[in-house]
Every structure is written in C-alpha cells, then in structure tokens.
Amino acid sequence: MLRLSRQTDYAVRVLLALAKRPLDTLLSTAEVRDEMLIPKAISLRVVAELAKGEFIQTFPGRDGGIKLARPANQINLLQVVERFETNFLISDCIHANGVCPFEQSCPVRLRWIHLQKTITAELENITFEDLRQDALAISNLVD
C-alpha cells in the first residue's frame, strides 16, 4: 500500500500550523508540537529538514521560533512529499526500466503511470493556503 512516512505527515502538520497564522508570525517549536501533537524527538528532525528545504526559517534563542519562509500559496504538498519521501512511487515498475520483461506491453504499468501522474498533479495543486482555508472552514463548522 502506498503510504507516506510519519515524518512527512509531521512536516505537513508543522507547515499547516504556521500557515494558519499571518506570514511573519513566529511560533515556538513547542507551540507547534503541542498544537499538532508531534513528539519532541521527531519534531526537531522535521523542523531541521523543513529549514534545510527552505520551507521555514528558524530563529534560535529565548525569543526565537519558526515561521514560513514564503507565503502559504507558494508551498504545495508535492514539494513537501518530494523533500521527505526518498522514493514516492505507487509501483517500482514505473521507473524500473529493464527489470520487467513486460514493461513495454504491460497494461498494468500504463495504469500505474497514469495513477502516479494523477496523484502527483493533485499534490502539486494543493497549497498550504488551500489547507489553511480548509482548516478555517472546518473550525467554523465545529464552532
């Protein structure tokens, strides 16, 4: 089954927590962890990787924290998935040229390729601004 890693899920949560605030809002990593229920040990790695990937900026120190490095509408789910997932494929046969004797004539491979393109396009189309709007809509329903 196709499954994103826990680290990718936590990265999305961190970015969503930041996207729900105005762009230059600085949050402590503890605030983000508490809000998004992320274990401390994993959050440190995720925050470091998000900073390395230029999704967030980090500010060390007592009054430090993290914030989005660019507007939420300029960050999409595909970018995050590609940063955290080493091999995001629904099937190895998509990119395993020469491994399968049926690869040129396999109808299943053609469907896998189509599904991979569809998933990739959807991930690319979903920005953190979209997710922020969704979070607001859900919050309004619950209230």
PDB file of C-alpha atoms in Angstrom:
ATOM      1  CA  MET A   1       0.000   0.000   0.000  1.00  0.00           C
ATOM      2  CA  LEU A   2       1.159   3.482  -0.836  1.00  0.00           C
ATOM      3  CA  ARG A   3       1.875   5.269   2.406  1.00  0.00           C
ATOM      4  CA  LEU A   4       3.608   8.482   3.394  1.00  0.00           C
ATOM      5  CA  SER A   5       6.065   8.325   6.262  1.00  0.00           C
ATOM      6  CA  ARG A   6       5.236   9.671   9.693  1.00  0.00           C
ATOM      7  CA  GLN A   7       7.940  12.285   9.191  1.00  0.00           C
ATOM      8  CA  THR A   8       6.165  13.592   6.075  1.00  0.00           C
ATOM      9  CA  ASP A   9       2.884  13.722   7.969  1.00  0.00           C
ATOM     10  CA  TYR A  10       4.510  15.704  10.776  1.00  0.00           C
ATOM     11  CA  ALA A  11       6.156  18.065   8.273  1.00  0.00           C
ATOM     12  CA  VAL A  12       2.734  18.795   6.788  1.00  0.00           C
ATOM     13  CA  ARG A  13       1.380  19.435  10.291  1.00  0.00           C
ATOM     14  CA  VAL A  14       4.192  21.884  11.099  1.00  0.00           C
ATOM     15  CA  LEU A  15       3.629  23.802   7.881  1.00  0.00           C
ATOM     16  CA  LEU A  16      -0.132  23.860   8.421  1.00  0.00           C
ATOM     17  CA  ALA A  17       0.279  25.248  11.950  1.00  0.00           C
ATOM     18  CA  LEU A  18       2.420  28.050  10.532  1.00  0.00           C
ATOM     19  CA  ALA A  19       0.164  28.627   7.507  1.00  0.00           C
ATOM     20  CA  LYS A  20      -2.824  29.211   9.778  1.00  0.00           C
ATOM     21  CA  ARG A  21      -1.130  32.367  11.075  1.00  0.00           C
ATOM     22  CA  PRO A  22      -0.135  35.582   9.291  1.00  0.00           C
ATOM     23  CA  LEU A  23       3.050  35.119   7.238  1.00  0.00           C
ATOM     24  CA  ASP A  24       5.573  36.672   9.608  1.00  0.00           C
ATOM     25  CA  THR A  25       4.189  35.087  12.769  1.00  0.00           C
ATOM     26  CA  LEU A  26       6.920  33.448  14.803  1.00  0.00           C
ATOM     27  CA  LEU A  27       5.888  30.335  16.750  1.00  0.00           C
ATOM     28  CA  SER A  28       7.983  28.329  19.137  1.00  0.00           C
ATOM     29  CA  THR A  29       8.536  24.743  18.142  1.00  0.00           C
ATOM     30  CA  ALA A  30       6.918  23.768  21.458  1.00  0.00           C
ATOM     31  CA  GLU A  31       3.713  25.613  20.470  1.00  0.00           C
ATOM     32  CA  VAL A  32       3.652  23.825  17.118  1.00  0.00           C
ATOM     33  CA  ARG A  33       4.365  20.454  18.747  1.00  0.00           C
ATOM     34  CA  ASP A  34       1.576  20.922  21.266  1.00  0.00           C
ATOM     35  CA  GLU A  35      -0.958  22.132  18.716  1.00  0.00           C
ATOM     36  CA  MET A  36      -0.175  19.421  16.180  1.00  0.00           C
ATOM     37  CA  LEU A  37       0.552  16.561  18.623  1.00  0.00           C
ATOM     38  CA  ILE A  38       4.067  15.901  17.377  1.00  0.00           C
ATOM     39  CA  PRO A  39       6.611  14.089  19.565  1.00  0.00           C
ATOM     40  CA  LYS A  40       9.572  16.284  20.520  1.00  0.00           C
ATOM     41  CA  ALA A  41      12.299  13.999  19.152  1.00  0.00           C
ATOM     42  CA  ILE A  42      10.687  13.796  15.727  1.00  0.00           C
ATOM     43  CA  SER A  43       9.760  17.482  15.627  1.00  0.00           C
ATOM     44  CA  LEU A  44      13.408  18.501  15.934  1.00  0.00           C
ATOM     45  CA  ARG A  45      14.355  16.442  12.878  1.00  0.00           C
ATOM     46  CA  VAL A  46      11.317  17.614  10.906  1.00  0.00           C
ATOM     47  CA  VAL A  47      11.949  21.288  11.699  1.00  0.00           C
ATOM     48  CA  ALA A  48      15.615  20.927  10.741  1.00  0.00           C
ATOM     49  CA  GLU A  49      14.683  19.290   7.436  1.00  0.00           C
ATOM     50  CA  LEU A  50      12.000  21.894   6.695  1.00  0.00           C
ATOM     51  CA  ALA A  51      14.560  24.636   7.297  1.00  0.00           C
ATOM     52  CA  LYS A  52      17.111  22.874   5.111  1.00  0.00           C
ATOM     53  CA  GLY A  53      14.480  22.631   2.364  1.00  0.00           C
ATOM     54  CA  GLU A  54      13.746  26.364   2.755  1.00  0.00           C
ATOM     55  CA  PHE A  55      10.108  25.837   3.738  1.00  0.00           C
ATOM     56  CA  ILE A  56      10.624  27.579   7.074  1.00  0.00           C
ATOM     57  CA  GLN A  57      13.026  29.946   8.730  1.00  0.00           C
ATOM     58  CA  THR A  58      14.321  29.234  12.211  1.00  0.00           C
ATOM     59  CA  PHE A  59      15.308  31.785  14.822  1.00  0.00           C
ATOM     60  CA  PRO A  60      17.231  30.355  17.773  1.00  0.00           C
ATOM     61  CA  GLY A  61      17.180  31.762  21.269  1.00  0.00           C
ATOM     62  CA  ARG A  62      14.772  32.541  24.048  1.00  0.00           C
ATOM     63  CA  ASP A  63      12.514  34.672  21.859  1.00  0.00           C
ATOM     64  CA  GLY A  64      13.139  32.574  18.763  1.00  0.00           C
ATOM     65  CA  GLY A  65      10.912  30.231  16.888  1.00  0.00           C
ATOM     66  CA  ILE A  66       9.952  29.240  13.367  1.00  0.00           C
ATOM     67  CA  LYS A  67       7.943  30.818  10.581  1.00  0.00           C
ATOM     68  CA  LEU A  68       7.130  30.115   6.957  1.00  0.00           C
ATOM     69  CA  ALA A  69       9.924  31.090   4.608  1.00  0.00           C
ATOM     70  CA  ARG A  70       7.445  32.099   1.901  1.00  0.00           C
ATOM     71  CA  PRO A  71       3.690  32.600   1.569  1.00  0.00           C
ATOM     72  CA  ALA A  72       1.481  29.542   2.082  1.00  0.00           C
ATOM     73  CA  ASN A  73       0.215  29.737  -1.502  1.00  0.00           C
ATOM     74  CA  GLN A  74       3.777  29.117  -2.713  1.00  0.00           C
ATOM     75  CA  ILE A  75       4.208  25.832  -0.851  1.00  0.00           C
ATOM     76  CA  ASN A  76       2.395  22.722  -2.048  1.00  0.00           C
ATOM     77  CA  LEU A  77       2.075  19.167  -0.801  1.00  0.00           C
ATOM     78  CA  LEU A  78       4.163  17.743  -3.638  1.00  0.00           C
ATOM     79  CA  GLN A  79       7.158  19.848  -2.601  1.00  0.00           C
ATOM     80  CA  VAL A  80       6.923  18.512   0.945  1.00  0.00           C
ATOM     81  CA  VAL A  81       6.436  14.914  -0.166  1.00  0.00           C
ATOM     82  CA  GLU A  82       9.407  15.111  -2.510  1.00  0.00           C
ATOM     83  CA  ARG A  83      11.551  16.544   0.295  1.00  0.00           C
ATOM     84  CA  PHE A  84      10.694  13.838   2.817  1.00  0.00           C
ATOM     85  CA  GLU A  85       9.989  10.736   0.734  1.00  0.00           C
ATOM     86  CA  THR A  86      13.025   9.181  -0.927  1.00  0.00           C
ATOM     87  CA  ASN A  87      11.034   7.144  -3.416  1.00  0.00           C
ATOM     88  CA  PHE A  88       7.450   8.247  -3.872  1.00  0.00           C
ATOM     89  CA  LEU A  89       6.156   5.690  -6.376  1.00  0.00           C
ATOM     90  CA  ILE A  90       2.978   3.678  -6.400  1.00  0.00           C
ATOM     91  CA  SER A  91       4.887   0.850  -8.089  1.00  0.00           C
ATOM     92  CA  ASP A  92       8.553   0.112  -8.748  1.00  0.00           C
ATOM     93  CA  CYS A  93       7.750  -0.918 -12.288  1.00  0.00           C
ATOM     94  CA  ILE A  94       7.138   2.721 -13.266  1.00  0.00           C
ATOM     95  CA  HIS A  95      10.828   3.614 -13.156  1.00  0.00           C
ATOM     96  CA  ALA A  96      12.478   0.210 -13.151  1.00  0.00           C
ATOM     97  CA  ASN A  97      13.451   0.109 -16.823  1.00  0.00           C
ATOM     98  CA  GLY A  98      14.702  -3.267 -17.917  1.00  0.00           C
ATOM     99  CA  VAL A  99      13.550  -5.087 -14.786  1.00  0.00           C
ATOM    100  CA  CYS A 100      10.225  -6.333 -16.086  1.00  0.00           C
ATOM    101  CA  PRO A 101      10.085  -8.351 -19.324  1.00  0.00           C
ATOM    102  CA  PHE A 102       6.570  -6.969 -19.979  1.00  0.00           C
ATOM    103  CA  GLU A 103       7.280  -3.293 -19.356  1.00  0.00           C
ATOM    104  CA  GLN A 104       6.719  -2.129 -22.944  1.00  0.00           C
ATOM    105  CA  SER A 105       3.487  -4.054 -23.404  1.00  0.00           C
ATOM    106  CA  CYS A 106       2.032  -4.129 -19.899  1.00  0.00           C
ATOM    107  CA  PRO A 107      -1.420  -2.574 -19.486  1.00  0.00           C
ATOM    108  CA  VAL A 108      -0.999  -2.514 -15.700  1.00  0.00           C
ATOM    109  CA  ARG A 109       2.197  -0.453 -15.975  1.00  0.00           C
ATOM    110  CA  LEU A 110       0.354   2.069 -18.149  1.00  0.00           C
ATOM    111  CA  ARG A 111      -2.325   2.397 -15.456  1.00  0.00           C
ATOM    112  CA  TRP A 112       0.296   2.781 -12.714  1.00  0.00           C
ATOM    113  CA  ILE A 113       1.929   5.574 -14.715  1.00  0.00           C
ATOM    114  CA  HIS A 114      -1.443   7.297 -15.136  1.00  0.00           C
ATOM    115  CA  LEU A 115      -2.234   6.979 -11.422  1.00  0.00           C
ATOM    116  CA  GLN A 116       1.228   8.269 -10.474  1.00  0.00           C
ATOM    117  CA  LYS A 117       0.747  11.329 -12.683  1.00  0.00           C
ATOM    118  CA  THR A 118      -2.719  11.945 -11.236  1.00  0.00           C
ATOM    119  CA  ILE A 119      -1.509  11.731  -7.636  1.00  0.00           C
ATOM    120  CA  THR A 120       1.471  13.962  -8.389  1.00  0.00           C
ATOM    121  CA  ALA A 121      -0.735  16.573 -10.086  1.00  0.00           C
ATOM    122  CA  GLU A 122      -3.166  16.598  -7.150  1.00  0.00           C
ATOM    123  CA  LEU A 123      -0.355  17.007  -4.622  1.00  0.00           C
ATOM    124  CA  GLU A 124       1.074  19.844  -6.681  1.00  0.00           C
ATOM    125  CA  ASN A 125      -2.307  21.606  -6.839  1.00  0.00           C
ATOM    126  CA  ILE A 126      -2.886  21.585  -3.075  1.00  0.00           C
ATOM    127  CA  THR A 127      -1.151  24.544  -1.454  1.00  0.00           C
ATOM    128  CA  PHE A 128      -0.877  25.319   2.211  1.00  0.00           C
ATOM    129  CA  GLU A 129      -3.137  28.290   1.551  1.00  0.00           C
ATOM    130  CA  ASP A 130      -5.789  25.780   0.440  1.00  0.00           C
ATOM    131  CA  LEU A 131      -5.201  23.777   3.609  1.00  0.00           C
ATOM    132  CA  ARG A 132      -5.396  26.949   5.719  1.00  0.00           C
ATOM    133  CA  GLN A 133      -8.756  27.776   4.142  1.00  0.00           C
ATOM    134  CA  ASP A 134      -9.949  24.207   4.743  1.00  0.00           C
ATOM    135  CA  ALA A 135      -8.869  24.427   8.393  1.00  0.00           C
ATOM    136  CA  LEU A 136     -10.815  27.682   8.811  1.00  0.00           C
ATOM    137  CA  ALA A 137     -13.917  26.168   7.203  1.00  0.00           C
ATOM    138  CA  ILE A 138     -13.733  23.112   9.463  1.00  0.00           C
ATOM    139  CA  SER A 139     -13.192  25.309  12.503  1.00  0.00           C
ATOM    140  CA  ASN A 140     -16.286  27.351  11.612  1.00  0.00           C
ATOM    141  CA  LEU A 141     -18.354  24.170  11.303  1.00  0.00           C
ATOM    142  CA  VAL A 142     -17.241  22.925  14.701  1.00  0.00           C
ATOM    143  CA  ASP A 143     -17.847  26.247  16.473  1.00  0.00           C
TER     144      ASP A 143
END
